[in-house]
Short mmCIF file of C-alpha atoms in Angstrom, two decimals:
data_model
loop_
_atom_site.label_atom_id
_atom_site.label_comp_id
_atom_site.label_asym_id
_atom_site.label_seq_id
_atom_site.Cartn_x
_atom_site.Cartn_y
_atom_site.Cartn_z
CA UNK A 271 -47.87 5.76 13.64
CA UNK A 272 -48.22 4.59 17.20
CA UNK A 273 -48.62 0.74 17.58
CA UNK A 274 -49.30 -0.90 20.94
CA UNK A 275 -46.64 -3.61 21.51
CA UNK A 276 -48.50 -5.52 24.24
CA UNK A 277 -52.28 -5.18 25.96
CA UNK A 278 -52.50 -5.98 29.33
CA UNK A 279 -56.21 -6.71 30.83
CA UNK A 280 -56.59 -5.23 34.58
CA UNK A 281 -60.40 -5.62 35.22
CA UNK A 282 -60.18 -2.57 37.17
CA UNK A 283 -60.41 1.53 35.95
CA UNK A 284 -56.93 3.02 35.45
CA UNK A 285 -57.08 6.90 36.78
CA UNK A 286 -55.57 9.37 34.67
CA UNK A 287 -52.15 10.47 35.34
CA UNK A 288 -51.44 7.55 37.58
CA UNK A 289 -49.20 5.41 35.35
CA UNK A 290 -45.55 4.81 35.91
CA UNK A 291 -42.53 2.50 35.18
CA UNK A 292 -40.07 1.90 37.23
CA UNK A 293 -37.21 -0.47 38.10
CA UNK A 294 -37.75 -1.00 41.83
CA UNK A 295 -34.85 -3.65 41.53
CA UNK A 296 -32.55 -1.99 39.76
CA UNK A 297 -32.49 -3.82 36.90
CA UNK A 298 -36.50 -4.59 35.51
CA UNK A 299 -38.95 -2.09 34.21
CA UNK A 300 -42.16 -2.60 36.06
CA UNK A 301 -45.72 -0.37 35.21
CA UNK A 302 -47.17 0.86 37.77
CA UNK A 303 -50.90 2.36 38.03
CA UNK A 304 -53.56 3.63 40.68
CA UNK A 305 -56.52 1.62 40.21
CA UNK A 306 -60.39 1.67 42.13
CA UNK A 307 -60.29 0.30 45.38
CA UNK A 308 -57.15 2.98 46.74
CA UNK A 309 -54.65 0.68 45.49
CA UNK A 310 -51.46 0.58 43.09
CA UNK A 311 -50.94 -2.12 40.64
CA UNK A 312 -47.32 -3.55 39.79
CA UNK A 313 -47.23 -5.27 36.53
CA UNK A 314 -44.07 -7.07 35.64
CA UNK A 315 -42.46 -10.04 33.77
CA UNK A 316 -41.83 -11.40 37.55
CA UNK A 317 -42.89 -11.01 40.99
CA UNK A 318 -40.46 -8.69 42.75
CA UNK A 319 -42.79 -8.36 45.45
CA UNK A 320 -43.58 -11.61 47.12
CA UNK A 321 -45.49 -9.92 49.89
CA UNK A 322 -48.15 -8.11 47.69
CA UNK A 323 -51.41 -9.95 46.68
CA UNK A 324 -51.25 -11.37 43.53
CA UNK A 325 -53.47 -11.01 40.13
CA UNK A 326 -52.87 -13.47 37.51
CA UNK A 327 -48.72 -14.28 38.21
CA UNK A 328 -47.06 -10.81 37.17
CA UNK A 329 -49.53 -8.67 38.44
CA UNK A 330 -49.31 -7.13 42.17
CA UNK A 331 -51.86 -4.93 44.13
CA UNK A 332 -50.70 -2.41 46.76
CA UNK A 333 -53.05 -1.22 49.19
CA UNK A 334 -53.08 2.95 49.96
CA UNK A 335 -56.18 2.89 51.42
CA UNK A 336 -56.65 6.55 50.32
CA UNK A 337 -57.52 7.97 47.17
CA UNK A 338 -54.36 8.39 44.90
CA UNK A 339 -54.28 11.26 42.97
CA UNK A 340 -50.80 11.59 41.42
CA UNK A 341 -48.02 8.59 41.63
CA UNK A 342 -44.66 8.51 40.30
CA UNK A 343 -41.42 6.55 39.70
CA UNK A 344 -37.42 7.74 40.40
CA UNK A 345 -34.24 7.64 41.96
CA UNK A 346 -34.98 9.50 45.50
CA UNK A 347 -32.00 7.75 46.75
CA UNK A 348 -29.61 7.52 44.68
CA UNK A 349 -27.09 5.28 46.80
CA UNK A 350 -29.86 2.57 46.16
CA UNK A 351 -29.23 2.50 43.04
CA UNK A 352 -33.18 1.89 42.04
CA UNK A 353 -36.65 3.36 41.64
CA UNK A 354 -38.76 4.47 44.37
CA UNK A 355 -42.32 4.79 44.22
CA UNK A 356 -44.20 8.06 45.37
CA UNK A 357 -47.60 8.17 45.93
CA UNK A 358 -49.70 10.70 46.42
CA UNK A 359 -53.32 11.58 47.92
CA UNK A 360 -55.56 14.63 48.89
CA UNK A 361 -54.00 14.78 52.05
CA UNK A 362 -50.26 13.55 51.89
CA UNK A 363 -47.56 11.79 49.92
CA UNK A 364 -45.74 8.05 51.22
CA UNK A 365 -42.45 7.08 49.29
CA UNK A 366 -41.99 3.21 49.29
CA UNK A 367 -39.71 0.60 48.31
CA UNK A 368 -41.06 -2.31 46.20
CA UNK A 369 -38.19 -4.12 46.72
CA UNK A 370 -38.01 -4.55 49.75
CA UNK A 371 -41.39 -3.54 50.60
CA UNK A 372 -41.20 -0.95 52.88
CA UNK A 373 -42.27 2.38 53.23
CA UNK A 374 -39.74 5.08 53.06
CA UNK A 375 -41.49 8.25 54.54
CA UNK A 376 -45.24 9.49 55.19
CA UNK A 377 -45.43 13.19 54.87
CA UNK A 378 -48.93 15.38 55.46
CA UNK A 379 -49.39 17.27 52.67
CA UNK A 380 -52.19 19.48 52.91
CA UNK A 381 -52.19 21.50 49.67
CA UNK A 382 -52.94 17.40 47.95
CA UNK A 383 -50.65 16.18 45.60
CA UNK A 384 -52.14 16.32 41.84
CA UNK A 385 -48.88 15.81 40.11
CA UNK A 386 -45.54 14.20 41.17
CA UNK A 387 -42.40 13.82 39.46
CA UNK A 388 -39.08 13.03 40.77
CA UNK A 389 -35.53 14.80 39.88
CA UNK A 390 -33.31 17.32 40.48
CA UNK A 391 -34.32 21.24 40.88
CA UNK A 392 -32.01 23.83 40.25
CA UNK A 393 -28.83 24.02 41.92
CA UNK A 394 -29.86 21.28 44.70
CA UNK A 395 -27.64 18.59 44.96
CA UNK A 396 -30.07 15.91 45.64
CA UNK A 397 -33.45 14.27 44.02
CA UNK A 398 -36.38 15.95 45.04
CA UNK A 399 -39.87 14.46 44.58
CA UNK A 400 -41.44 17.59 43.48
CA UNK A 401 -45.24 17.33 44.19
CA UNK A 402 -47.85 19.92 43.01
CA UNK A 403 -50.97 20.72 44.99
CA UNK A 404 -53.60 23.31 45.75
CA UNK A 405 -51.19 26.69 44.04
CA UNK A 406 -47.98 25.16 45.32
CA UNK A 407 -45.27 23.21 44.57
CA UNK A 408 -42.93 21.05 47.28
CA UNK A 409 -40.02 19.18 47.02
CA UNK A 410 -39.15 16.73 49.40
CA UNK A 411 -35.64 15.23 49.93
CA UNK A 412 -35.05 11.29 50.84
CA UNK A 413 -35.51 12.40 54.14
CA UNK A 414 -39.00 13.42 53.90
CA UNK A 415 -37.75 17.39 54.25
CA UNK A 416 -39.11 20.56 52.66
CA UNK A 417 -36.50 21.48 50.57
CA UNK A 418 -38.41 23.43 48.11
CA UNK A 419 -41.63 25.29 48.42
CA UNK A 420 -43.10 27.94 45.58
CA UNK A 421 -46.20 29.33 44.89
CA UNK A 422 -48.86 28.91 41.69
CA UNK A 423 -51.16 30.95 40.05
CA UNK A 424 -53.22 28.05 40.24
CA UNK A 425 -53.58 24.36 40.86
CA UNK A 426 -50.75 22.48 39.41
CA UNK A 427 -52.50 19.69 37.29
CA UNK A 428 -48.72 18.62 35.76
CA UNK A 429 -45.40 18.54 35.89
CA UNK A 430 -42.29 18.10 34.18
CA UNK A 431 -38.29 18.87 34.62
CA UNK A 432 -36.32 20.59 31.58
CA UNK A 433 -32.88 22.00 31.28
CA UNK A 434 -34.89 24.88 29.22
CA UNK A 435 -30.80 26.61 29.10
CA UNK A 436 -28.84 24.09 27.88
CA UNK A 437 -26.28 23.50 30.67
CA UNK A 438 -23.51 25.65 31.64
CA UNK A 439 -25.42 29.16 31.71
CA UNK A 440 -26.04 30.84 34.56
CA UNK A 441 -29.51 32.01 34.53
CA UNK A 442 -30.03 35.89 35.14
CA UNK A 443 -33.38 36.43 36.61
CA UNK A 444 -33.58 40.46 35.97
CA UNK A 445 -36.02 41.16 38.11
CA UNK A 446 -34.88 41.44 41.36
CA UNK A 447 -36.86 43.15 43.80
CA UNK A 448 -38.25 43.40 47.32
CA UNK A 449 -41.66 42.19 45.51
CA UNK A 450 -40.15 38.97 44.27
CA UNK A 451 -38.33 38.20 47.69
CA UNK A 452 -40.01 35.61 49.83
CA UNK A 453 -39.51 35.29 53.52
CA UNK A 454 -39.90 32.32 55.29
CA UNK A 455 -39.78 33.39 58.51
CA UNK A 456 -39.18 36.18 60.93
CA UNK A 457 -35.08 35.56 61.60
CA UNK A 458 -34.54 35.45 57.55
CA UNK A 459 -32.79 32.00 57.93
CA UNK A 460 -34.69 31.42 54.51
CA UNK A 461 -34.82 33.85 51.88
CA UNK A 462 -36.19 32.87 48.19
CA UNK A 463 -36.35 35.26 44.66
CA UNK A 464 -39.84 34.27 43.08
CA UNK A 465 -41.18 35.33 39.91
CA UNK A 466 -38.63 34.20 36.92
CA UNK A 467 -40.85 34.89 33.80
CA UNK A 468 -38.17 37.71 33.31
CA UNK A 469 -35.02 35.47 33.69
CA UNK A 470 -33.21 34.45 30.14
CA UNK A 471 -29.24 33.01 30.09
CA UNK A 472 -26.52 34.55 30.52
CA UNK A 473 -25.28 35.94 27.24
CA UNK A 474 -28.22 36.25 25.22
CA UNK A 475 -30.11 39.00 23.90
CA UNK A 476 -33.46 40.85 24.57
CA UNK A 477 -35.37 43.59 24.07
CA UNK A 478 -35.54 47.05 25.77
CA UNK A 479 -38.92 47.46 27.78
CA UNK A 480 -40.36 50.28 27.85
CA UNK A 481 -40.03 52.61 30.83
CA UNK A 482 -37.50 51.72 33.69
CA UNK A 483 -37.77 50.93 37.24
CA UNK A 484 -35.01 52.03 39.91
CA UNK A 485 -33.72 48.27 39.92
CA UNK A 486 -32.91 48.69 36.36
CA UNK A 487 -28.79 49.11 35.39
CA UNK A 488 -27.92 51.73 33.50
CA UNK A 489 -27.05 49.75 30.57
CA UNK A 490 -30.91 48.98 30.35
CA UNK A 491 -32.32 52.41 31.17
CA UNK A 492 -29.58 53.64 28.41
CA UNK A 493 -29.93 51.12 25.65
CA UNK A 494 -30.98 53.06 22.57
CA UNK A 495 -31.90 49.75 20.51
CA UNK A 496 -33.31 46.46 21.05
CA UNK A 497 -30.22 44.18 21.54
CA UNK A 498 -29.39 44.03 25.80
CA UNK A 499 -26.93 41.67 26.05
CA UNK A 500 -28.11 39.28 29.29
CA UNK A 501 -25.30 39.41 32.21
CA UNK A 502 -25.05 38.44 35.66
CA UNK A 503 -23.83 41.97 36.31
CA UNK A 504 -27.72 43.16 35.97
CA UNK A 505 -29.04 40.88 38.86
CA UNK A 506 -25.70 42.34 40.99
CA UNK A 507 -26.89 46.15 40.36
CA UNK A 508 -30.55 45.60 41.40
CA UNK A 509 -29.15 43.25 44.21
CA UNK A 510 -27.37 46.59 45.25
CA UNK A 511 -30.39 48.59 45.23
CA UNK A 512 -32.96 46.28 47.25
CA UNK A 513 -29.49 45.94 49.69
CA UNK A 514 -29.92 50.14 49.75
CA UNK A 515 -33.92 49.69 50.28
CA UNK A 516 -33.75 47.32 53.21
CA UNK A 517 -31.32 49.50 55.20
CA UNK A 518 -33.39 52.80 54.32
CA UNK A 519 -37.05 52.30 52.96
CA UNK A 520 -36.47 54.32 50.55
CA UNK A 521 -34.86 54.49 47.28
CA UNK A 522 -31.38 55.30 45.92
CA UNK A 523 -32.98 57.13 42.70
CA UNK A 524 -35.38 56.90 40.48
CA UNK A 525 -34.12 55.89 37.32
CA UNK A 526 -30.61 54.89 36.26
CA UNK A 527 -29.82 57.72 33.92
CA UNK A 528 -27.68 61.17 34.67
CA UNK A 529 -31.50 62.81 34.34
CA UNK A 530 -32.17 61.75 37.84
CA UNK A 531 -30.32 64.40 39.85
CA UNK A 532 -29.93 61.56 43.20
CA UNK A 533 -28.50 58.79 40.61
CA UNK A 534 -26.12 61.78 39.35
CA UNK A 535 -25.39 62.55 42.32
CA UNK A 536 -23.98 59.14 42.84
CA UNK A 537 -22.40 59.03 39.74
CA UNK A 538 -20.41 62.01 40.25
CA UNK A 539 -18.91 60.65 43.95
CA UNK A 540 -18.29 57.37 41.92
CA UNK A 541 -16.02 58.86 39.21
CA UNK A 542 -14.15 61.38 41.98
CA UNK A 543 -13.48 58.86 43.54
CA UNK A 544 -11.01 57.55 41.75
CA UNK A 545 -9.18 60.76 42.02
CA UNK A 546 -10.08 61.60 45.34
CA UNK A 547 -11.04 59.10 47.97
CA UNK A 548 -12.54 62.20 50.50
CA UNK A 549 -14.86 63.33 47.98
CA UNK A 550 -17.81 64.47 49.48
CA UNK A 551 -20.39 61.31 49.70
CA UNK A 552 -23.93 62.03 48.30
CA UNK A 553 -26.47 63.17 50.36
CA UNK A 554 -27.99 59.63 50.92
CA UNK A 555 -25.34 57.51 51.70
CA UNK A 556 -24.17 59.22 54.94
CA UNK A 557 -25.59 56.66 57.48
CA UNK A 558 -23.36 54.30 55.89
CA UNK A 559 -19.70 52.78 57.22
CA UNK A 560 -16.80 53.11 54.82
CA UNK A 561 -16.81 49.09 54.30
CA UNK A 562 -20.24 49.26 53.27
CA UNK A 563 -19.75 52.11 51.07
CA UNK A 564 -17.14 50.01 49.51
CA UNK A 565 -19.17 46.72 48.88
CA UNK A 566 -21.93 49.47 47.42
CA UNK A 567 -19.44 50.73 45.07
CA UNK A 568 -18.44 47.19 43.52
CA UNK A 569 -21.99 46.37 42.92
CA UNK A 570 -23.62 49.56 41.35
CA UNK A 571 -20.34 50.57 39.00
CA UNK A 572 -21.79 52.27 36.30
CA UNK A 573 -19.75 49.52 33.97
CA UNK A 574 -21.04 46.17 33.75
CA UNK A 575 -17.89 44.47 33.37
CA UNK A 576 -16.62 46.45 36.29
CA UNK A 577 -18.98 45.23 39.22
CA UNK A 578 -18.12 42.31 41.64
CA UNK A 579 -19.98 38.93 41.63
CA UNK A 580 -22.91 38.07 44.12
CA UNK A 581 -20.55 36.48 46.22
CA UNK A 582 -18.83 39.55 47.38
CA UNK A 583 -21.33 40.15 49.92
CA UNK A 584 -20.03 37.57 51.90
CA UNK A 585 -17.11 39.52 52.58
CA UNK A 586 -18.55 42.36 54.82
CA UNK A 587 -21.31 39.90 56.45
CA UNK A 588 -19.01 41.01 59.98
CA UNK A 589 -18.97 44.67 59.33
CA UNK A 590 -20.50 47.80 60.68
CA UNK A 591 -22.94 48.42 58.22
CA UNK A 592 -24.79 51.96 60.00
CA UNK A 593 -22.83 54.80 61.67
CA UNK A 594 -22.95 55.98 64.65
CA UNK A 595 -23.99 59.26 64.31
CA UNK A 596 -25.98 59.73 61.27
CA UNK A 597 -26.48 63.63 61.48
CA UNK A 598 -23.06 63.98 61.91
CA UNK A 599 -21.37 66.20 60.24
CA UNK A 600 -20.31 65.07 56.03
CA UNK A 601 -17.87 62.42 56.20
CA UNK A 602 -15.12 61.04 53.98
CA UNK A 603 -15.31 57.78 52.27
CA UNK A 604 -11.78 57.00 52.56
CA UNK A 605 -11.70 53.42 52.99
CA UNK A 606 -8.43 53.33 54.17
CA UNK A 607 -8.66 55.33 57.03
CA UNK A 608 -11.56 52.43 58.23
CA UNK A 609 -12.58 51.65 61.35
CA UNK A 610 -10.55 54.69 63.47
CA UNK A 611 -12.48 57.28 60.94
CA UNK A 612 -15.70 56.50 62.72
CA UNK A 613 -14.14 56.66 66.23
CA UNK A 614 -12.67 60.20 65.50
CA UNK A 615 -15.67 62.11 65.99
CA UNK A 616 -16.24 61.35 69.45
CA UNK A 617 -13.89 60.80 72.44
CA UNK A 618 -11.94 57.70 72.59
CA UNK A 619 -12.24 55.12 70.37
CA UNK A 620 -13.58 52.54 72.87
CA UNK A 621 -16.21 54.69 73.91
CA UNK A 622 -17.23 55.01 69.87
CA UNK A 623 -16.73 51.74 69.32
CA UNK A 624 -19.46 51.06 72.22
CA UNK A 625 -22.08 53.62 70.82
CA UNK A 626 -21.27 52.13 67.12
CA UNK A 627 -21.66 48.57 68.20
CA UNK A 628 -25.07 49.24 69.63
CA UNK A 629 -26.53 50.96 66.36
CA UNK A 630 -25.29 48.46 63.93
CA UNK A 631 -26.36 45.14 66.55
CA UNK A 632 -27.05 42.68 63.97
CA UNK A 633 -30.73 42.83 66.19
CA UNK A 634 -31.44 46.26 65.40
CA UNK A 635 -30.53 46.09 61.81
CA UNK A 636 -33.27 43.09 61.81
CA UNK A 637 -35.68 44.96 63.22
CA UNK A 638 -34.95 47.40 60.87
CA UNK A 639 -36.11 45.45 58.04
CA UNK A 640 -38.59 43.94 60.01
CA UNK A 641 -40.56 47.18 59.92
CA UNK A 642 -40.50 47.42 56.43
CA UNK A 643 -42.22 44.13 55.99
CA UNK A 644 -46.05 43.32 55.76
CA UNK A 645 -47.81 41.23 57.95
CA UNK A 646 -44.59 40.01 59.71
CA UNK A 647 -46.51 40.41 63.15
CA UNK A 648 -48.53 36.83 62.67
CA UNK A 649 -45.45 35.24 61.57
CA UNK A 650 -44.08 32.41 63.52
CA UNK A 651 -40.63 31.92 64.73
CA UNK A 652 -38.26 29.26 62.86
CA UNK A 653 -37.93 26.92 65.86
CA UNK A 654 -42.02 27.20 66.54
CA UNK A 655 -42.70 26.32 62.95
CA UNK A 656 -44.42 22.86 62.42
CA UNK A 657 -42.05 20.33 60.28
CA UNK A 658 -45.33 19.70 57.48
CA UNK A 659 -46.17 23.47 57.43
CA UNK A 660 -44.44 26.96 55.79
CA UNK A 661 -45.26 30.20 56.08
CA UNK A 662 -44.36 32.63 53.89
CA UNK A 663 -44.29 36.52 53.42
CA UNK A 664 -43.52 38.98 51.04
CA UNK A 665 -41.88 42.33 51.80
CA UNK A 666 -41.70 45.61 50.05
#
């Protein structure tokens, strides 16, 4: 059973979820709690804070002058090797330092701030204090930036940090699609997947759903039993397919499985191609350049353990992506022959070159997905965009 091992008598009403220790020196626990009045109490075996008014020797008040809603305790920075306090109101969040008593940063928050807790996210390098509001979360850096922004189903009332995989497992999140893409803003300098109540670790099993969707690998759409061994390879395949989607608003095929007469199509050029590298492309890839066709090939390889990792991508990032003429007549995919294939069927190759360069500008291939998006008209440009504020879009 649970036995208290000390009482401490405030006089004032403690608010729920408001209660915190901390070692704002480095060294000393402290409690911390919101109390009437808009202020924070600091209970201690010392005073670390000679500044603060004082209740009854070990007891400090801090004045918000707001009404806290959420407060909590952490290493923010972690060069000062102690505890910052976050607070947090209906309107906006203030980290301070006890310590020294100072306030670190003062951020508008107007989705409120019902929960708080302070740690690392993800793959981010840094401590985030992760604050919960009105069907969104944050996470602000030491610097008082917006490092992390997601959307709820509803107000977040909690929070909590897990390592729910154990370390060393790369999560796969097997649902990759232009539905669970978020855009934050109209020169995609951030992109975000949402929506990982699909993702399990790497390696494990699950079962087969029923029904496929084109973003499904083959070795889901095939699986005759219930044991689908989790790899990275199945976020690369339907990373492939959205990549096909944003370049032609349509898809590649319908289902993953030789029944589909475009994904057979496919795999037929895929398997000649091994034999012979002019096989005859299907009749959907034509508008594409040789290097693209390439990267395309790495990612949606039939075999799992043949298909390149994410990071492949950032190989062809400087590439014609679109040809030049795309009712030209059938091509080769000969990758070899690169660059001077595409100038062959027209003049010289600087004049090609020109009319290729201008139909794969990186602009036009943005505006290219920008007309597949929704509502990216009331969008605001990056360098427009308020530092407290972040807009958000999905596209399809």
């Amino acid at each position: 059973m649970l036995v208290p091992v000390f009482s401490l008598q405030l006089n004032n009403k403690v608010f729920p979820r408001t209660v915190a220790v901390g070692k704002f020196n480095g060294k000393q626990s402290c409690l911390v709690g919101a109390t009437a009045g808009n202020k924070v109490f600091i209970h201690s075996p010392r005073d670390i804070n000679p500044q603060a008014q004082q209740l009854e020797g070990n007891i400090s008040l801090l004045n918000v002058n707001q009404v806290i809603t959420s407060l909590a305790c952490g290493q923010l920075d972690e060069q000062l090797k102690k505890d910052l306090l976050v607070v947090g109101t209906s309107t906006n969040i203030v980290a301070y330092d006890i310590d020294r008593n100072v306030d670190i940063f003062f951020k508008e928050n107007p989705d409120g701030a019902h929960a708080i807790t302070i740690g690392h996210w993800g793959e981010l390098p840094e401590q985030l204090a992760i604050v919960g509001g009105n069907c969104s979360i944050h996470g602000f850096n030491k610097k008082c930036e917006d490092v992390l922004w997601t959307v709820t189903g509803d107000n977040v009332s909690s929070l909590a940090l897990l390592d729910f995989n154990s370390d060393g497992y790369n999560e796969v999140h097997r649902d990759v699609k232009p539905e669970n893409v978020m855009i934050f803003d109209a020169a995609f300098h951030r992109v975000k997947l949402i929506d990982f109540g699909m993702t399990r670790k790497c390696g494990s099993y699950v079962r087969r759903l029923i029904g496929s969707i084109p973003y499904s690998p083959p070795e889901v759409c095939n699986a005759v039993n219930n044991d689908i061994l989790v790899s990275t390879a199945m976020d690369v395949w339907a990373f492939g397919v959205l990549f096909f989607c944003s370049l032609t608003g349509n898809f590649p095929w319908e289902h993953a499985q030789e029944s589909d007469v475009y994904y057979n199509e496919y795999i037929q050029w895929h398997q000649q191609y091994q034999i012979n590298r002019r096989y005859k492309l299907p009749s959907q890839w034509y508008r594409f350049s040789n290097r693209l066709m390439r990267l395309f090939r790495k990612m949606l390889d039939p075999e799992p353990s043949k298909r390149c990792e994410i990071i492949e991508i950032n190989k062809y990032y400087d590439d014609r992506w679109i040809n030049s003429r795309l009712n030209s007549r059938r091509r080769s995919s000969n990758e070899d022959e690169g660059v001077e294939e595409d100038f062959s069927s027209s003049g010289s190759g600087t004049e090609s070159n020109t009319i290729t360069t201008s139909n794969t500008d990186f602009e036009e291939l943005t505006q290219m997905m920008r007309n597949s998006l929704i509502g990216f008209d009331n969008l605001i440009p990056i360098e427009n965009q308020k530092p407290s504020s972040t807009v958000a879009k999905t596209y399809c």
